[in-house]
Amino acid sequence: MNKQNESLVSPNDIFGKLEQIEKQIGNTPLLEFINTKGLYIKQEACQFANSIKVRPAFHILKNAIINNELTENHTIIESSSGNFGIALSMISKYLGIKFIAVVDKYTPEAKLRMMRLFASEVVVIDKKDQHGGYLLNRIAFIDKYKESNPNHFHPNQYTNPNNPDSYYCGLGQEICDSFDKLDALFVAVSTGGTVTGLSKKLREKFPNINIVAVDIQGSLVFQNQAQKRTLSGIGSSISSVHIKTTKIDTVMILSQDDIISGCKELLDEEMVFGGASTGAVYAAAKKYKKENPNKKALIISPDDGKSYMDNVYLS
Ligand SMILES: Cc1ncc(COP(=O)(O)O)c(C=O)c1O
């Protein structure tokens, strides 16, 4: 909200509420590792809704409200593997707007419980699509809902330019303000919103930066062959428009086992309790740092390990 609008908003109208949420987003901790000097982590779990996804969720809803595309009379509907759904469900409840979260069988129980606490409805898709995942059926459910419910708002994180823009404006700016020099950035990908926004923003200050996108084996963001995946957050059954237009320097594909080992090493070596994506970018960045010990690198940690107790941290 800008200064001009500030005096016009009352704390309990929708713009007052947006301001209240905005104060709790961003300025997340930045930590240098002890065992790998010159490697930093941005801890996105340390903000409202406990994940990176609050940034696009808030930015998309705020802009839709400002542009009158979203009012209290609409129902928000969105497909999410968890974090985006949690962020949307918390924000929409506070704003007094109905929200239907469309998730699937791989959504961790802890994330489902959060969504059930805040969303108006949680739909769990349990029929697999032709790639062996659930995303296409999640999207089909939403398309059908939209046909018979004209008063809907679909944030559509796979196509909405405010998804990457939230990272360009928010997280990207914070990173640029924190470093004088940065040689490499490691980002886990799904919709590609994070890597797209950050690639654009960081190149403005660090033109020679190596933007590394990290994905899981069997995801279709960069690969053609789908494979069974059971970790949520990282990877996707489609490649988004964001990814197609983004300048990425290096792609690293890790196996599910590599990612799980990355999470456990991160906990043992640096006392950071990360989610699957965090383990993935840590494993990728450690490889890079071995070959480039004098380079300065940053990994983005989208969420923490609490939702991964039944897979990553099971044994
Ligand atoms: C845990 C986790 N990792 C990675 C990602 C990928 O981010 P993006 O959709 O911006 O590519 C997300 C996004 O939901 C996430 O929640």
Tab-separated table of N, CA and C and ligand atoms in Angstrom, residues 52-53 81 83 157 163 167 188-194 232-234 277 302-303 308, ligand 1:
chain	number	residue	atom	x	y	z
A	52	ILE	N	7.719	-19.939	1.266
A	52	ILE	CA	7.982	-18.956	0.196
A	52	ILE	C	6.706	-18.576	-0.541
A	53	LYS	N	5.736	-19.500	-0.561
A	53	LYS	CA	4.548	-19.330	-1.393
A	53	LYS	C	3.613	-18.225	-0.916
A	81	SER	N	0.183	-28.049	-4.388
A	81	SER	CA	0.722	-29.252	-3.744
A	81	SER	C	0.828	-29.022	-2.244
A	83	ASN	N	1.960	-25.718	-0.166
A	83	ASN	CA	2.345	-24.415	0.396
A	83	ASN	C	1.530	-23.247	-0.171
A	157	GLN	N	-1.354	-20.099	-10.654
A	157	GLN	CA	0.073	-19.827	-10.456
A	157	GLN	C	0.942	-20.255	-11.643
A	163	ASN	N	2.869	-14.175	-10.257
A	163	ASN	CA	3.646	-15.190	-9.538
A	163	ASN	C	5.132	-14.831	-9.629
A	167	TYR	N	8.368	-12.377	-6.828
A	167	TYR	CA	9.769	-12.654	-6.476
A	167	TYR	C	10.681	-11.560	-7.008
A	188	ALA	N	14.882	-24.441	-6.382
A	188	ALA	CA	14.076	-25.618	-6.741
A	188	ALA	C	12.898	-25.141	-7.588
A	189	VAL	N	12.500	-25.952	-8.579
A	189	VAL	CA	11.450	-25.484	-9.498
A	189	VAL	C	10.190	-26.346	-9.451
A	190	SER	N	9.077	-25.650	-9.663
A	190	SER	CA	7.796	-26.328	-9.873
A	190	SER	C	7.029	-25.507	-10.916
A	191	THR	N	6.355	-24.433	-10.493
A	191	THR	CA	5.716	-23.556	-11.498
A	191	THR	C	6.763	-22.699	-12.206
A	192	GLY	N	7.943	-22.570	-11.614
A	192	GLY	CA	8.992	-21.732	-12.188
A	192	GLY	C	8.869	-20.262	-11.795
A	193	GLY	N	7.896	-19.947	-10.968
A	193	GLY	CA	7.716	-18.545	-10.555
A	193	GLY	C	8.943	-17.983	-9.856
A	194	THR	N	9.505	-18.763	-8.938
A	194	THR	CA	10.651	-18.271	-8.155
A	194	THR	C	11.850	-18.024	-9.057
A	232	SER	N	6.669	-33.728	-2.264
A	232	SER	CA	5.872	-32.593	-2.725
A	232	SER	C	6.722	-31.331	-2.803
A	233	GLY	N	6.222	-30.354	-3.545
A	233	GLY	CA	6.892	-29.044	-3.628
A	233	GLY	C	7.751	-28.908	-4.850
A	234	ILE	N	8.777	-29.736	-4.973
A	234	ILE	CA	9.697	-29.666	-6.113
A	234	ILE	C	9.149	-30.518	-7.271
A	277	SER	N	12.713	-29.579	-1.040
A	277	SER	CA	13.353	-28.648	-1.990
A	277	SER	C	14.642	-28.078	-1.416
A	302	PRO	N	12.540	-23.046	0.449
A	302	PRO	CA	11.126	-22.640	0.376
A	302	PRO	C	10.318	-22.951	1.637
A	303	ASP	N	10.661	-24.065	2.327
A	303	ASP	CA	9.896	-24.396	3.545
A	303	ASP	C	10.754	-25.257	4.469
A	308	TYR	N	7.539	-33.053	6.225
A	308	TYR	CA	8.222	-34.146	5.524
A	308	TYR	C	8.635	-35.273	6.473
B	1	LIG	C1	8.576	-26.587	-1.132
B	1	LIG	C2	8.605	-25.946	-2.465
B	1	LIG	N1	9.658	-26.109	-3.259
B	1	LIG	C3	9.730	-25.566	-4.491
B	1	LIG	C4	8.704	-24.845	-4.977
B	1	LIG	C5	8.812	-24.347	-6.397
B	1	LIG	O1	8.578	-23.019	-6.560
B	1	LIG	P1	8.006	-22.460	-7.940
B	1	LIG	O2	6.582	-22.917	-8.055
B	1	LIG	O3	8.111	-20.995	-7.794
B	1	LIG	O4	8.848	-22.994	-9.057
B	1	LIG	C6	7.593	-24.656	-4.170
B	1	LIG	C7	6.433	-23.978	-4.659
B	1	LIG	O5	5.323	-24.329	-4.327
B	1	LIG	C8	7.531	-25.199	-2.881
B	1	LIG	O6	6.469	-25.025	-2.085
